[in-house]
Short mmCIF file of C-alpha atoms and ligand atoms in Angstrom, two decimals:
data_model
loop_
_atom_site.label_atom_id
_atom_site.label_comp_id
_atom_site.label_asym_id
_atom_site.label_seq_id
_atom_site.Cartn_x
_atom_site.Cartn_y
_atom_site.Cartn_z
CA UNK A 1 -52.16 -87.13 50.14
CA UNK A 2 -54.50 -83.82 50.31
CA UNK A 3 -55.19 -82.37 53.35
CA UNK A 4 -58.79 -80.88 53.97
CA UNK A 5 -57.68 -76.96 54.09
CA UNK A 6 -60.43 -76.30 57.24
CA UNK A 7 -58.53 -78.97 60.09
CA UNK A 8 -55.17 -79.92 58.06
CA UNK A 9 -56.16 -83.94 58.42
CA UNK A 10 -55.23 -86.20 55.39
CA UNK A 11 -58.25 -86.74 53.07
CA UNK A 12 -59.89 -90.20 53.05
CA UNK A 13 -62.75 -91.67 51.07
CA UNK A 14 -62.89 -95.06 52.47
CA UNK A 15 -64.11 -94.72 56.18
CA UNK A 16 -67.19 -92.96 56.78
CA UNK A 17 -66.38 -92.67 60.42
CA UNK A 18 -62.66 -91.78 60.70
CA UNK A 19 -61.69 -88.41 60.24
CA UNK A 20 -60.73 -86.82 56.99
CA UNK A 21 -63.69 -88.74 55.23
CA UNK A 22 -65.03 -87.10 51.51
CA UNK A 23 -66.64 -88.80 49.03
CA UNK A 24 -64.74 -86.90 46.40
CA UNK A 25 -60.77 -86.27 46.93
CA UNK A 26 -61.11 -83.36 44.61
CA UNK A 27 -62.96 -81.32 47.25
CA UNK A 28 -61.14 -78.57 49.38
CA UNK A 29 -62.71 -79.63 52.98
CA UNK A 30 -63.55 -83.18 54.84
CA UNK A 31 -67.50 -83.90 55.39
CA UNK A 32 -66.70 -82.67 59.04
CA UNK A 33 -65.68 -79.44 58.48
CA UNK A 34 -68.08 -79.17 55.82
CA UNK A 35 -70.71 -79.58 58.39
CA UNK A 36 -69.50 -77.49 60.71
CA UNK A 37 -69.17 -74.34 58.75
CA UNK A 38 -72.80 -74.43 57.01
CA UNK A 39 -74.83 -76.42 59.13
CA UNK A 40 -72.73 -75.69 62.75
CA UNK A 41 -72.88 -79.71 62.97
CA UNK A 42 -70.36 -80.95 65.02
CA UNK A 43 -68.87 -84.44 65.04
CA UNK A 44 -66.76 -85.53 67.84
CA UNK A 45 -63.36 -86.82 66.97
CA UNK A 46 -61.23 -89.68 68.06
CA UNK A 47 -57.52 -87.98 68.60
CA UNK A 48 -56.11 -88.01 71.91
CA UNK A 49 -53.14 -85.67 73.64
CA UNK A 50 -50.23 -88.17 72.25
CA UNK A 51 -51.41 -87.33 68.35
CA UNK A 52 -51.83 -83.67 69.51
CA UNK A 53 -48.28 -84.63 71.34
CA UNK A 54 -46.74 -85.79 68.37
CA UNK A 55 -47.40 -82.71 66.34
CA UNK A 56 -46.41 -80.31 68.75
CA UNK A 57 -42.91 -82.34 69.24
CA UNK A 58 -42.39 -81.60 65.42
CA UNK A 59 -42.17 -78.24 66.10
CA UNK A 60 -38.16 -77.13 65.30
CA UNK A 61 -36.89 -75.50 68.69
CA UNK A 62 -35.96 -72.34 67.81
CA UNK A 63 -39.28 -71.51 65.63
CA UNK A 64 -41.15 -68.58 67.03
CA UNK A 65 -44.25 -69.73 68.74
CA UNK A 66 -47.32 -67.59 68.90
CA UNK A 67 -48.83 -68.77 72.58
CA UNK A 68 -52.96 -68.07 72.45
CA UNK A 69 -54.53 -67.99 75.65
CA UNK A 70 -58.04 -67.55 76.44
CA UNK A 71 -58.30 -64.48 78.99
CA UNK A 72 -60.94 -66.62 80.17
CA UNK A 73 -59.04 -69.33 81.28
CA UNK A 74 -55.62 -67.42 81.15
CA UNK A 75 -53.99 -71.13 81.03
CA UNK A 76 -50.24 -70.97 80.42
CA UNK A 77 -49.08 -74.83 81.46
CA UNK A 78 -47.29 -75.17 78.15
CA UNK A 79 -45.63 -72.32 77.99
CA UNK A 80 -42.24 -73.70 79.28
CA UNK A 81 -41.70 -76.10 76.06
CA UNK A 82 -41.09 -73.46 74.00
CA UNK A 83 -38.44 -71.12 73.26
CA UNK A 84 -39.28 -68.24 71.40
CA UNK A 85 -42.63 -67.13 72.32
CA UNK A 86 -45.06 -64.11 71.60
CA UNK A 87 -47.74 -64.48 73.96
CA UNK A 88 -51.54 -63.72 73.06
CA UNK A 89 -53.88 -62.96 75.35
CA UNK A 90 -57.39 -63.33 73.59
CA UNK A 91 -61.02 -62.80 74.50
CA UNK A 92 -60.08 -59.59 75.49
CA UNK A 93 -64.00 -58.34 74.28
CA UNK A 94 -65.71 -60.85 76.98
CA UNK A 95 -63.82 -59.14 80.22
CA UNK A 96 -65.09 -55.72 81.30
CA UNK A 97 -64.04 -53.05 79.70
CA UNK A 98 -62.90 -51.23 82.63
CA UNK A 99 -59.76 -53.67 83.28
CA UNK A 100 -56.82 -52.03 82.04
CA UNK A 101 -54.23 -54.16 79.41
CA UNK A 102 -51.36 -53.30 81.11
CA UNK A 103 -52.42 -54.78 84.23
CA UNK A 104 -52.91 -57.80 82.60
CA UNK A 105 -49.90 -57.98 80.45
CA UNK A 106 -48.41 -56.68 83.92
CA UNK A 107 -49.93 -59.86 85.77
CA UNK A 108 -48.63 -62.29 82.86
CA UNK A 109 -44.41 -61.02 83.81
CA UNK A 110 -45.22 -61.39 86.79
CA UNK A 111 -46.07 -65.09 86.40
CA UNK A 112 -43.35 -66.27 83.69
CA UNK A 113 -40.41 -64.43 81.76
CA UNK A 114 -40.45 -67.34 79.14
CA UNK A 115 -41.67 -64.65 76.22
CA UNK A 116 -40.30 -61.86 73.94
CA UNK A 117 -43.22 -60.30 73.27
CA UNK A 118 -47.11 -59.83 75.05
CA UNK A 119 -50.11 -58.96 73.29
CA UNK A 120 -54.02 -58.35 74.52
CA UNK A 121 -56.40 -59.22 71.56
CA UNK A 122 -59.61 -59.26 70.78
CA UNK A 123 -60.11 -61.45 67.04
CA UNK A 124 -63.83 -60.65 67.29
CA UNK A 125 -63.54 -56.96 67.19
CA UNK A 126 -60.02 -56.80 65.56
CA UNK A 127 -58.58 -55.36 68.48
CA UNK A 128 -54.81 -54.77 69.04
CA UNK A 129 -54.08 -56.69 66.04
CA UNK A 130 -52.10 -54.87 63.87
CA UNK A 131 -49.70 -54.45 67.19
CA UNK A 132 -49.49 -57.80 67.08
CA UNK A 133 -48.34 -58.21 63.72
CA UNK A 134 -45.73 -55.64 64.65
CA UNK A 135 -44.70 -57.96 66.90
CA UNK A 136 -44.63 -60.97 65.09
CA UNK A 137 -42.38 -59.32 61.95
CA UNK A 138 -39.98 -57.60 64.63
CA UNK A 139 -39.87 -61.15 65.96
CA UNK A 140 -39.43 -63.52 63.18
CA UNK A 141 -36.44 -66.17 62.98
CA UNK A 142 -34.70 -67.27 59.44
CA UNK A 143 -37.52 -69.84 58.59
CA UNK A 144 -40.31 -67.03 58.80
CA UNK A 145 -42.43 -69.68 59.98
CA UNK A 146 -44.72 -68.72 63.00
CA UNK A 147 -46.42 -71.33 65.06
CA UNK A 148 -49.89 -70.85 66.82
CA UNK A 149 -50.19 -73.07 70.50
CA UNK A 150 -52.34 -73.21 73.17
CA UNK A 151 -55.26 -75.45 74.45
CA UNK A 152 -58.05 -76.46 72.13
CA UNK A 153 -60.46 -73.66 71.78
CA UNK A 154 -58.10 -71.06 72.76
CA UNK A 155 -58.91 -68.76 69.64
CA UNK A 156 -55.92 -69.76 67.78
CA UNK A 157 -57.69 -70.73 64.70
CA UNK A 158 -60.17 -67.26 65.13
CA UNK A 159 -57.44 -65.36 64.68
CA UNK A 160 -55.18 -66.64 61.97
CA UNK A 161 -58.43 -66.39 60.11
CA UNK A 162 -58.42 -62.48 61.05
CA UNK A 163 -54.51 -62.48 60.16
CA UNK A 164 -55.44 -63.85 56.91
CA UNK A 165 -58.56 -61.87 56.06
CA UNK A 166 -56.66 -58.51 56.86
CA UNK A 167 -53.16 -59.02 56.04
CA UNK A 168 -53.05 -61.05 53.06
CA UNK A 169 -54.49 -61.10 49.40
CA UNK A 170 -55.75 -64.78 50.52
CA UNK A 171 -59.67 -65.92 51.06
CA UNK A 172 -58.51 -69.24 52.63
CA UNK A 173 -60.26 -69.74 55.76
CA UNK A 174 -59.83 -72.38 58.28
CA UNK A 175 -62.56 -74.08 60.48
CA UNK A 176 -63.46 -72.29 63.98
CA UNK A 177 -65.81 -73.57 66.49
CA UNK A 178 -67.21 -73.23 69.80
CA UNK A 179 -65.97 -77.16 70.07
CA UNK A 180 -62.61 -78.74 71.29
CA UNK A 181 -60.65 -80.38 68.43
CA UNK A 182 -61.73 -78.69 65.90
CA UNK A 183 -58.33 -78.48 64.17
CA UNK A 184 -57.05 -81.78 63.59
CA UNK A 185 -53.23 -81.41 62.34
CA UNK A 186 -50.98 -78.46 61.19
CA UNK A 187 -52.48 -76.43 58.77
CA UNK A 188 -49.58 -73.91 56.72
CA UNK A 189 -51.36 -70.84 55.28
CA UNK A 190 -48.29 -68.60 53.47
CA UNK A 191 -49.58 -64.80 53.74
CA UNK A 192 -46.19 -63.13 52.42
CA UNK A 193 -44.46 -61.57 55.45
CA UNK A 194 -44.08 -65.29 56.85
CA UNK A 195 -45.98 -68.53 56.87
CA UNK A 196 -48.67 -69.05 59.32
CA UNK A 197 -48.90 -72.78 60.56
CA UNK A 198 -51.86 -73.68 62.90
CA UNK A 199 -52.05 -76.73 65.21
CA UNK A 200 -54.37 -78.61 66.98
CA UNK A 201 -52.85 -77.12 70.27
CA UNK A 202 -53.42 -78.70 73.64
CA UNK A 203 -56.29 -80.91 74.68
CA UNK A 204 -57.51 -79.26 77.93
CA UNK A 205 -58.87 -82.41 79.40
CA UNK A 206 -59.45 -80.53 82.93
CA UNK A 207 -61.83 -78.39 80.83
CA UNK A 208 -65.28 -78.39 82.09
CA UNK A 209 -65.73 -78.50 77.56
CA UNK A 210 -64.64 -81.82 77.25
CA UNK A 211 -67.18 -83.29 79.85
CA UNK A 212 -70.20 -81.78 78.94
CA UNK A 213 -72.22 -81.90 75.09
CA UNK A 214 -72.56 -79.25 73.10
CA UNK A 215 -75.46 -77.81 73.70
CA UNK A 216 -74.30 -76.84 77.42
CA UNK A 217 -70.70 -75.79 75.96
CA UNK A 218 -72.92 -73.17 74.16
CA UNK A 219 -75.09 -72.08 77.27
CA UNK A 220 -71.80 -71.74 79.63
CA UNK A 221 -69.19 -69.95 76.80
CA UNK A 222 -69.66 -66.03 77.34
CA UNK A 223 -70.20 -64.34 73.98
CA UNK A 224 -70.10 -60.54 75.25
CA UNK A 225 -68.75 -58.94 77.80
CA UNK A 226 -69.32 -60.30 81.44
CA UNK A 227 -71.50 -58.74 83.99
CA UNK A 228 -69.57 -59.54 86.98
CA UNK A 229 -71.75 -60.60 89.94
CA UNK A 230 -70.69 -59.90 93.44
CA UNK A 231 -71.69 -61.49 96.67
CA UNK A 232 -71.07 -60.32 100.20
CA UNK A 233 -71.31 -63.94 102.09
CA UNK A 234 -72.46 -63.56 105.29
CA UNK A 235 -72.39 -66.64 108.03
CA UNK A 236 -72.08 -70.18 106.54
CA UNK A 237 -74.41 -71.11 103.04
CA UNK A 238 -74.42 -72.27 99.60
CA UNK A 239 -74.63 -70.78 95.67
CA UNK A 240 -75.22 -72.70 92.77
CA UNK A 241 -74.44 -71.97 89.10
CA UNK A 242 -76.87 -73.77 87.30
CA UNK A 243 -76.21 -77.50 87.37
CA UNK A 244 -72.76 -77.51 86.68
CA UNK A 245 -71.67 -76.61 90.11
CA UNK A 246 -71.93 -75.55 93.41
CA UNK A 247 -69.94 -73.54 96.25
CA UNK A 248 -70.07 -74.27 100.20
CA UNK A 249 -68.56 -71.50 102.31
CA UNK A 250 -68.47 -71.12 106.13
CA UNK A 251 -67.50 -67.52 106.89
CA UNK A 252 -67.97 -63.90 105.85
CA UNK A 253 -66.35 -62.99 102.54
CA UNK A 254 -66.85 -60.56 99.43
CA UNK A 255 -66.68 -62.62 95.89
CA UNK A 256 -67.16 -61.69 92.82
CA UNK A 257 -68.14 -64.05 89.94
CA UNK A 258 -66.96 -64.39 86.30
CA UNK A 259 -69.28 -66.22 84.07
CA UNK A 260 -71.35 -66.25 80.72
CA UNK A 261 -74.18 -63.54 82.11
CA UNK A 262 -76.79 -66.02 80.76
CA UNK A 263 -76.19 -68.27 83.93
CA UNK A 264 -78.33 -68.38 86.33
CA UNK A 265 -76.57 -68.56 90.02
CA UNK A 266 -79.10 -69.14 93.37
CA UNK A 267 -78.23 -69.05 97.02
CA UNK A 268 -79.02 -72.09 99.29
CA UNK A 269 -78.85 -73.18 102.52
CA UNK A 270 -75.65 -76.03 103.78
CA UNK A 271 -78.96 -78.25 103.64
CA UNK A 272 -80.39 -80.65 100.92
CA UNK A 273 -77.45 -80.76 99.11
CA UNK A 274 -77.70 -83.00 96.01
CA UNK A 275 -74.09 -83.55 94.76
CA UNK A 276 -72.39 -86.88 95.96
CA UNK A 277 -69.35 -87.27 98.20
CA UNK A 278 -67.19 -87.67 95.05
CA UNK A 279 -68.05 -84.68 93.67
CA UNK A 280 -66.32 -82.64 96.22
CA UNK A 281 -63.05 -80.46 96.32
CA UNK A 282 -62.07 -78.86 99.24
CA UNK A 283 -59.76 -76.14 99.01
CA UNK A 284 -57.74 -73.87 100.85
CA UNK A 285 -57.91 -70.23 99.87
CA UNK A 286 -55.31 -67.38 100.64
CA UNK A 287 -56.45 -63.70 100.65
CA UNK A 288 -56.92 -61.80 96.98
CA UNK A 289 -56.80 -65.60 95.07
CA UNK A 290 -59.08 -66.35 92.25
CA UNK A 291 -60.66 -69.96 91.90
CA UNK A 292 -60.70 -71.10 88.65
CA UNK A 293 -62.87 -73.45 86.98
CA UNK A 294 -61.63 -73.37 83.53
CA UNK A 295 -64.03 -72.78 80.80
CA UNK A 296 -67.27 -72.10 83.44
CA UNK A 297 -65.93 -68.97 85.82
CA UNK A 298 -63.55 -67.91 88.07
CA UNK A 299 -64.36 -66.68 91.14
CA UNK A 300 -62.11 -63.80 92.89
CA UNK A 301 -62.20 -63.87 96.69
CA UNK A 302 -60.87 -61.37 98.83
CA UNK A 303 -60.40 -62.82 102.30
CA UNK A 304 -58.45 -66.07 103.10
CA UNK A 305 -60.90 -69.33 103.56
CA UNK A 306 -62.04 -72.54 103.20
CA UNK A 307 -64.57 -73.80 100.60
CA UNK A 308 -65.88 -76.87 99.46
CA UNK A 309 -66.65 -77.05 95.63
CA UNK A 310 -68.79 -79.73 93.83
CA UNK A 311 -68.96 -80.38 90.99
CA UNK A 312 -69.81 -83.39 89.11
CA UNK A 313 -67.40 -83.42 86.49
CA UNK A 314 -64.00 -84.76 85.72
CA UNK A 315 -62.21 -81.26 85.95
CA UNK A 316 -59.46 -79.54 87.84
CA UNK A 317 -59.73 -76.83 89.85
CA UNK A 318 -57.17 -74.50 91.27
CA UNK A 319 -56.16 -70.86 92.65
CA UNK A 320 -54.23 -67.99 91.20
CA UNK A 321 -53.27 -64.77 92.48
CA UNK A 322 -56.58 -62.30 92.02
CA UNK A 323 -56.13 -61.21 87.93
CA UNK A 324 -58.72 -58.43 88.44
N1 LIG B 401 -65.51 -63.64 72.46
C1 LIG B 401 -64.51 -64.11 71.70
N2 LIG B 401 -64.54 -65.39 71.27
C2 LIG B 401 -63.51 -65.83 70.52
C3 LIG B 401 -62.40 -65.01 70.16
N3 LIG B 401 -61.53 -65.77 69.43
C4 LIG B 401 -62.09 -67.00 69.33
N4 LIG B 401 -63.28 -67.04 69.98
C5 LIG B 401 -64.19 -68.20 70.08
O1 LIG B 401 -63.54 -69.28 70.73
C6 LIG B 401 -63.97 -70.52 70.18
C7 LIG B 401 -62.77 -71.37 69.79
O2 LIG B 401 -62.12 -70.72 68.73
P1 LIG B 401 -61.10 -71.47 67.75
O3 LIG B 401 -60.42 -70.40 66.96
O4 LIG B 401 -61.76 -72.57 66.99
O5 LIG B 401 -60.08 -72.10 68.81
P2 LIG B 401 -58.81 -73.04 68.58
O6 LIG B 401 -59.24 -74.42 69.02
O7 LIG B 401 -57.76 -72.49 69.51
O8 LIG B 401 -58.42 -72.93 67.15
C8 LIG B 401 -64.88 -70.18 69.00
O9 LIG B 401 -66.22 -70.29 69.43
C9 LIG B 401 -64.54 -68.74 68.71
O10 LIG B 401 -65.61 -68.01 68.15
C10 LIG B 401 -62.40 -63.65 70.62
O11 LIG B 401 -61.51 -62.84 70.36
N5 LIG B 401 -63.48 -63.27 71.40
MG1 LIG B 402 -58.21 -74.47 65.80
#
């Protein structure tokens, strides 16, 4: 069997519509990927978390793992199944500037000491990243095989094709997207020092991403770095982020919001609110905790409170310590 070298899935030329389809075996990448590199076209696939499972079981325990997380999202819920882990901290262009890395990387021991190594990244402006490769060589077990986890659209991909572009003599380039599941099984890329092997990662079904199409996953995925936008709540009211969601509180408070700056957010009244009883989470929140709404904002609050948050998608919400 070939494997398409842009998602790793087994080439096929007899089923238009499952994945891995060509019409000629002899080419290096499935229609899908094809697609989605020169036309941006993206195709929505039928794997689930126990394929993604399976290939993240086959994993050999004591491999060394390079974690990606999205500084975004900051989502570490796998980090336990692993043993020898390097963890990335990527997106590091899309917070502000003024934050300072150690604080972060500070905020990460604080929350897990499941890691040898820490690294803040940015793949789009090839930041920190020949510290990382430091890292990963000072780090590498007999096999010299390096795994990249994390949930879908973490950046994993994004940067092994940076790793690859600037480290190696290679012009192999896998396929990146704004899009969950883009990479489909492992993908091993040998660039000399050790051999790269990407995965599908995690499917992040409590990701706003996998509830909305693509045209909003574009509008609500910051690009540059956020303006953050602070609100001193006075009394009881509303504020609404576009359609995707909106926030009830009842007492004075200072917030500040992280979001794609393109995203428009208006203050209401408790009134004429539109969202159903469904929609609604109520939550409990202690003094200095971000809310987090993976993959649309978090919100940082500084006094304790109580909120109600609607939303009308399937997605989980939850608190963390304030990261900023
Ligand atoms: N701003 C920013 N976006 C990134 C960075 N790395 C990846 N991305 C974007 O994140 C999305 C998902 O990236 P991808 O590498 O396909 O994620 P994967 O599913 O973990 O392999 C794409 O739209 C990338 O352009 C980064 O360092 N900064
Ligand atoms: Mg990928």
């Amino acid at each position: 069997m070939t494997k398409c070298l842009g998602c790793g899935i087994n080439l096929q030329s007899e089923n238009k519509n499952k994945e891995g389809y060509t019409t000629d075996l002899n080419r290096p990448l499935c229609e899908r990927c094809f697609r989605l590199k020169n036309y941006g076209e993206y195709q929505k696939v039928s794997l689930d978390n126990n394929t993604y499972d399976k290939i993240l079981k086959s994993i050999p325990s004591d491999a060394l793992v390079v974690y990606v997380s999205s500084l975004f999202n900051l989502n570490l819920h796998y980090l336990d199944k692993f043993k020898n882990v390097i963890i990335v901290l990527t997106k590091r262009d899309i917070l502000p500037k003024s934050i300072i890395d150690d604080k972060i990387k500070n905020y990460v021991s604080a929350i897990t000491n499941n890691y040898l190594d820490i690294e803040v990244i940015s793949s789009v402006k090839n930041y920190n990243l020949d510290s990382l490769m430091n890292k990963i060589k000072k780090h590498l077990q007999k096999s010299k095989d390096v795994y990249f986890v994390g949930m879908t659209s973490s950046g994993k991909s994004t940067l092994i094709n940076k790793i690859i572009k600037n480290y190696s003599d290679n012009n192999y380039q896998v396929t990146t997207s704004l899009y969950p599941s883009t990479t489909l099984d492992k993908i091993e890329i040998d660039i000399g020092a050790f051999k790269i092997i990407d995965t599908p990662g995690f499917l992040n079904t409590s990701s706003i991403i996998n509830n909305i199409g693509i045209k909003d996953i574009k509008k609500i995925t910051p690009n540059k770095e956020i303006k953050p936008r602070s609100y001193q709540l006075k009394g009881e009211g509303s504020l609404i982020i576009d359609n995707y969601l909106r926030l009830d509180y009842h007492t004075d408070n200072n917030i500040v919001i992280y979001l794609a700056n393109n995203l428009h957010i208006t203050k209401a009244s408790l009134a004429n609110n539109t969202f159903k009883e469904d929609d609604k989470h109520n939550l409990k929140i202690e003094k200095n905790s971000d809310v987090v709404i993976e993959d649309l904002c978090f919100i940082k609050f500084t006094k304790k409170c109580q909120v109600e948050i609607y939303t009308p998608y399937k997605i989980s919400i939850y608190t963390r310590h304030n990261l900023i």
